[in-house]
Coordinates of C-alpha atoms in Angstrom, one line a residue:
M278 CA -128.2 -53.5 -44.1
A279 CA -126.4 -54.7 -41.1
A280 CA -125.0 -57.6 -43.3
D281 CA -123.9 -54.9 -45.9
R282 CA -122.0 -53.0 -43.2
G283 CA -120.4 -56.0 -41.9
G284 CA -119.0 -56.8 -45.4
R285 CA -117.6 -53.3 -45.9
A286 CA -115.7 -53.4 -42.5
S287 CA -114.1 -56.6 -43.4
M288 CA -113.0 -55.1 -46.9
A289 CA -111.6 -51.9 -45.1
E290 CA -109.4 -54.2 -42.8
R291 CA -108.1 -56.5 -45.8
V292 CA -107.3 -53.6 -47.8
H293 CA -105.7 -51.1 -45.2
P294 CA -103.9 -53.2 -42.8
S295 CA -102.5 -51.4 -39.6
A296 CA -99.4 -49.3 -40.1
K297 CA -98.1 -49.1 -36.4
P298 CA -94.9 -51.5 -35.9
T299 CA -94.5 -54.3 -33.7
A300 CA -92.5 -53.4 -30.6
Q301 CA -89.4 -55.1 -30.4
P302 CA -87.5 -55.9 -27.1
P303 CA -85.3 -53.2 -25.5
Q304 CA -82.1 -55.3 -26.0
A305 CA -82.8 -56.0 -29.7
A306 CA -83.6 -52.5 -30.2
A307 CA -80.5 -51.4 -28.4
T308 CA -78.2 -53.6 -30.5
G309 CA -80.2 -53.3 -33.6
A310 CA -80.2 -57.2 -34.0
P311 CA -83.5 -58.9 -35.1
P312 CA -84.7 -60.7 -32.0
S313 CA -84.1 -64.6 -32.0
K314 CA -86.7 -66.9 -31.8
G315 CA -86.4 -69.4 -28.8
G316 CA -83.1 -68.5 -27.7
P317 CA -81.1 -65.6 -25.4
L318 CA -80.7 -62.3 -26.8
P319 CA -77.2 -61.2 -27.9
V320 CA -75.2 -59.0 -25.5
Y321 CA -73.7 -55.9 -26.7
R322 CA -70.1 -55.2 -25.8
P323 CA -68.7 -52.0 -26.6
Q324 CA -65.1 -52.2 -28.2
P325 CA -62.3 -50.1 -26.8
R326 CA -61.1 -47.1 -28.6
K327 CA -57.6 -47.0 -30.1
P328 CA -55.3 -44.1 -29.0
P329 CA -54.7 -41.5 -31.4
P330 CA -51.3 -41.6 -33.2
P331 CA -48.7 -39.2 -32.0
P332 CA -48.5 -36.0 -33.7
R333 CA -45.5 -35.8 -36.2
R334 CA -42.6 -33.7 -34.9
R335 CA -41.6 -32.3 -38.2
W336 CA -40.3 -29.0 -36.8
R337 CA -37.8 -30.8 -35.0
R338 CA -36.4 -32.6 -38.1
S339 CA -36.3 -29.5 -40.1
C340 CA -34.4 -27.7 -37.0
C341 CA -31.7 -30.5 -37.2
C342 CA -31.4 -30.3 -40.8
S343 CA -30.8 -26.7 -40.6
C344 CA -28.4 -27.1 -37.7
C345 CA -26.2 -29.6 -39.8
L346 CA -26.4 -27.4 -42.9
W347 CA -25.1 -24.3 -41.2
F348 CA -22.5 -26.1 -39.5
T349 CA -21.2 -27.9 -42.5
L350 CA -21.3 -24.4 -44.1
I351 CA -19.2 -22.8 -41.4
L352 CA -17.0 -25.6 -41.5
F353 CA -16.2 -25.4 -45.1
L354 CA -15.8 -21.5 -44.8
L355 CA -13.4 -21.9 -41.9
I356 CA -11.2 -24.5 -44.2
L357 CA -11.3 -22.2 -47.2
L358 CA -10.1 -19.1 -45.0
S359 CA -7.4 -21.1 -43.4
A360 CA -6.3 -22.6 -46.8
A361 CA -6.4 -19.1 -48.2
S362 CA -4.3 -17.6 -45.3
F363 CA -1.8 -20.2 -45.7
G364 CA -1.3 -19.8 -49.2
V365 CA -0.7 -16.0 -48.8
F366 CA 1.7 -16.6 -45.8
Y367 CA 3.6 -19.1 -48.1
F368 CA 3.6 -16.8 -51.1
I369 CA 5.1 -13.8 -49.1
Y370 CA 7.6 -15.6 -46.7
R371 CA 8.4 -18.9 -48.6
P372 CA 9.1 -20.7 -45.1
Q373 CA 11.6 -23.4 -45.3
R374 CA 12.7 -25.9 -42.6
P375 CA 16.3 -25.5 -40.8
A376 CA 19.0 -27.5 -41.9
F377 CA 21.7 -29.4 -39.8
A378 CA 24.9 -31.1 -40.4
V379 CA 27.6 -32.7 -38.4
S380 CA 30.6 -30.6 -38.6
A381 CA 32.9 -32.7 -36.3
L382 CA 32.9 -35.6 -33.7
R383 CA 35.7 -36.9 -31.5
L384 CA 35.6 -39.9 -29.8
A385 CA 37.9 -39.2 -26.8
A386 CA 37.1 -42.1 -24.6
F387 CA 35.2 -45.2 -24.7
N388 CA 35.3 -48.4 -22.6
V389 CA 33.3 -51.3 -21.9
S390 CA 34.1 -53.3 -18.9
A391 CA 33.5 -57.4 -18.6
G392 CA 30.7 -56.4 -16.4
G393 CA 28.9 -54.0 -18.8
R394 CA 29.9 -50.8 -17.3
L395 CA 30.0 -48.3 -20.2
S396 CA 32.2 -45.0 -20.0
S397 CA 32.7 -42.6 -22.9
R398 CA 33.4 -39.1 -24.0
L399 CA 32.6 -37.5 -27.3
D400 CA 33.1 -33.9 -28.3
L401 CA 30.4 -33.0 -31.1
N402 CA 29.9 -30.0 -33.4
V403 CA 26.7 -29.5 -35.4
T404 CA 26.0 -26.7 -37.7
A405 CA 22.4 -25.2 -37.9
R406 CA 21.5 -23.4 -40.8
N407 CA 18.3 -21.1 -41.3
P408 CA 17.8 -20.8 -45.0
N409 CA 14.9 -18.3 -44.7
R410 CA 15.2 -14.5 -45.4
K411 CA 12.2 -13.2 -43.4
L412 CA 12.1 -15.6 -40.5
V413 CA 13.7 -15.7 -37.2
F414 CA 14.2 -19.1 -35.6
L415 CA 13.9 -19.4 -31.5
Y416 CA 15.5 -22.5 -30.0
D417 CA 14.7 -23.9 -26.8
P418 CA 17.7 -25.9 -25.0
S419 CA 18.1 -29.1 -27.0
S420 CA 19.0 -32.7 -25.7
V421 CA 21.5 -34.7 -27.7
S422 CA 21.9 -38.4 -27.6
V423 CA 24.5 -40.8 -29.7
F424 CA 23.8 -44.1 -30.4
S425 CA 25.8 -47.2 -31.8
G426 CA 23.6 -50.3 -32.8
G427 CA 20.6 -49.1 -30.8
V428 CA 22.6 -48.5 -27.5
D429 CA 23.0 -45.0 -26.0
V430 CA 26.7 -44.4 -25.6
G431 CA 26.5 -40.6 -24.9
D432 CA 24.2 -37.8 -24.0
G433 CA 24.4 -34.1 -23.7
S434 CA 22.7 -30.8 -24.7
F435 CA 22.9 -27.7 -26.5
P436 CA 21.9 -24.3 -25.0
A437 CA 19.1 -22.2 -26.2
F438 CA 19.7 -19.5 -28.8
R439 CA 18.0 -17.2 -31.5
Q440 CA 18.9 -17.7 -35.2
G441 CA 18.4 -14.6 -37.4
E442 CA 17.5 -14.6 -41.1
K443 CA 20.1 -16.4 -43.4
N444 CA 22.3 -17.1 -40.5
T445 CA 24.6 -20.3 -39.6
T446 CA 25.2 -21.2 -36.1
L447 CA 27.7 -23.6 -34.6
L448 CA 26.6 -25.6 -31.8
S449 CA 29.1 -27.6 -29.7
A450 CA 28.8 -30.1 -26.7
T451 CA 30.6 -32.6 -25.0
L452 CA 28.8 -35.8 -24.4
A453 CA 29.2 -38.8 -22.0
A454 CA 27.4 -42.0 -21.0
G455 CA 25.3 -41.8 -18.2
S456 CA 27.1 -42.6 -14.5
G457 CA 26.5 -46.0 -13.6
Q458 CA 25.0 -47.0 -17.1
T459 CA 25.4 -50.9 -17.3
L460 CA 24.6 -52.8 -20.7
N461 CA 23.1 -56.4 -21.0
S462 CA 25.3 -59.3 -21.9
A463 CA 24.4 -59.1 -25.7
A464 CA 25.5 -55.3 -25.8
T465 CA 28.7 -56.0 -23.8
R466 CA 29.8 -58.6 -26.0
D467 CA 29.1 -56.6 -29.1
L468 CA 30.6 -53.6 -28.1
R469 CA 33.7 -55.1 -26.8
G470 CA 34.5 -56.7 -29.8
R471 CA 34.2 -53.8 -32.1
T472 CA 37.3 -51.7 -33.4
R473 CA 35.0 -49.2 -35.2
L474 CA 31.6 -47.8 -34.2
S475 CA 28.7 -46.9 -36.6
L476 CA 27.1 -43.7 -34.8
E477 CA 23.8 -42.2 -34.9
I478 CA 22.7 -38.7 -33.5
D479 CA 19.4 -37.5 -32.3
V480 CA 18.6 -34.0 -31.3
D481 CA 15.3 -33.1 -29.8
T482 CA 14.4 -29.5 -29.4
N483 CA 11.3 -27.1 -29.6
V484 CA 11.5 -24.2 -32.2
G485 CA 9.6 -20.9 -32.4
V486 CA 9.4 -18.7 -35.2
K487 CA 9.5 -14.9 -35.4
I488 CA 7.9 -12.8 -38.2
G489 CA 8.4 -9.0 -37.2
N490 CA 6.9 -8.5 -34.0
L491 CA 4.8 -11.6 -34.0
K492 CA 6.0 -14.9 -32.5
T493 CA 4.5 -18.2 -33.1
K494 CA 3.9 -21.1 -30.7
R495 CA 6.8 -23.7 -30.1
I496 CA 6.8 -26.7 -32.1
G497 CA 8.6 -29.9 -31.7
V498 CA 11.8 -30.7 -34.1
K499 CA 13.8 -33.6 -34.2
V500 CA 16.9 -34.1 -36.0
Q501 CA 18.4 -37.5 -36.9
C502 CA 22.1 -37.8 -38.3
S503 CA 23.4 -41.0 -39.7
G504 CA 26.2 -42.3 -41.6
I505 CA 28.9 -41.3 -39.0
D506 CA 31.8 -43.8 -38.6
V507 CA 34.6 -43.8 -35.9
A508 CA 37.3 -45.9 -34.6
V509 CA 37.4 -47.0 -31.1
P510 CA 40.2 -45.0 -29.5
T511 CA 43.3 -46.8 -27.8
G512 CA 45.1 -45.7 -25.0
K513 CA 44.7 -41.7 -24.5
A514 CA 44.4 -40.9 -28.3
A515 CA 41.2 -39.4 -29.5
A516 CA 39.6 -40.9 -32.6
T517 CA 37.9 -38.5 -35.2
A518 CA 34.8 -39.6 -36.9
S519 CA 34.6 -39.6 -40.6
S520 CA 31.4 -37.6 -41.4
S521 CA 31.7 -37.2 -45.0
N522 CA 28.7 -39.6 -45.7
A523 CA 26.6 -38.1 -42.8
A524 CA 23.2 -37.0 -43.8
C525 CA 20.7 -35.1 -41.1
K526 CA 16.9 -35.4 -41.5
V527 CA 14.8 -32.6 -39.9
K528 CA 11.3 -33.9 -38.7
L529 CA 8.6 -31.3 -37.1
R530 CA 6.3 -32.6 -34.5
I531 CA 3.0 -30.5 -34.7
K532 CA 0.6 -31.2 -31.8
I533 CA -3.1 -30.7 -32.4
W534 CA -5.2 -31.2 -28.9
K535 CA -4.0 -34.9 -28.3
W536 CA -2.6 -35.8 -31.5
T537 CA 1.2 -35.3 -32.5
I538 CA 1.7 -34.9 -36.4
S539 CA 5.4 -35.8 -37.5

């Protein structure tokens, strides 16, 4: 009997082994790595966490796009309204530039000394014409200069005046070389050897426009007249210039902020 019981116990141990797991060392359990045989256990080093990505600022981009779109739209509307207003103004008033012509020029005196001192006197008549039927021109005082070969041979001015619709105004001035004006040696030799002078006249002024009770801002006007030929006077006899081939060009100088358009 005893032998029979011992044999059953040994058979039970062989058929049903123990289900209890073998305990692992604490470090192996923490790392989850199998225990090494005959060596040091692996050390666990925690990896640093990466910072989260910054949030996308989509609302700022959307706001910038909306601002650019509205700005472009408003600018386009302003340009469109300005073009339409200018078209209506041009259709109603048909504005034209003033016209100028040299009526007469007399060279009463002209002398260049050996030392380059210039003395001169010119009598100038210029005709200004307003070709518009509904616009009035308001002129500021005008500065007048006469040149010959790039040398200033006389300066003067026209007074301020008001020019009505379809009006022609005669402007007269006496011009003279500046007191104490001295020329360089090249200009002195050139002018002393001439018997006739080719003259150019420059007129600088500011003009405003009156439309009914409305007055516009003054704009710059530059008048350049060329093709004038006159003989150098001898003695006290004045010389009359030939202005049959004279032509005058009118340039407007419109100033926008810091820029001047002519």
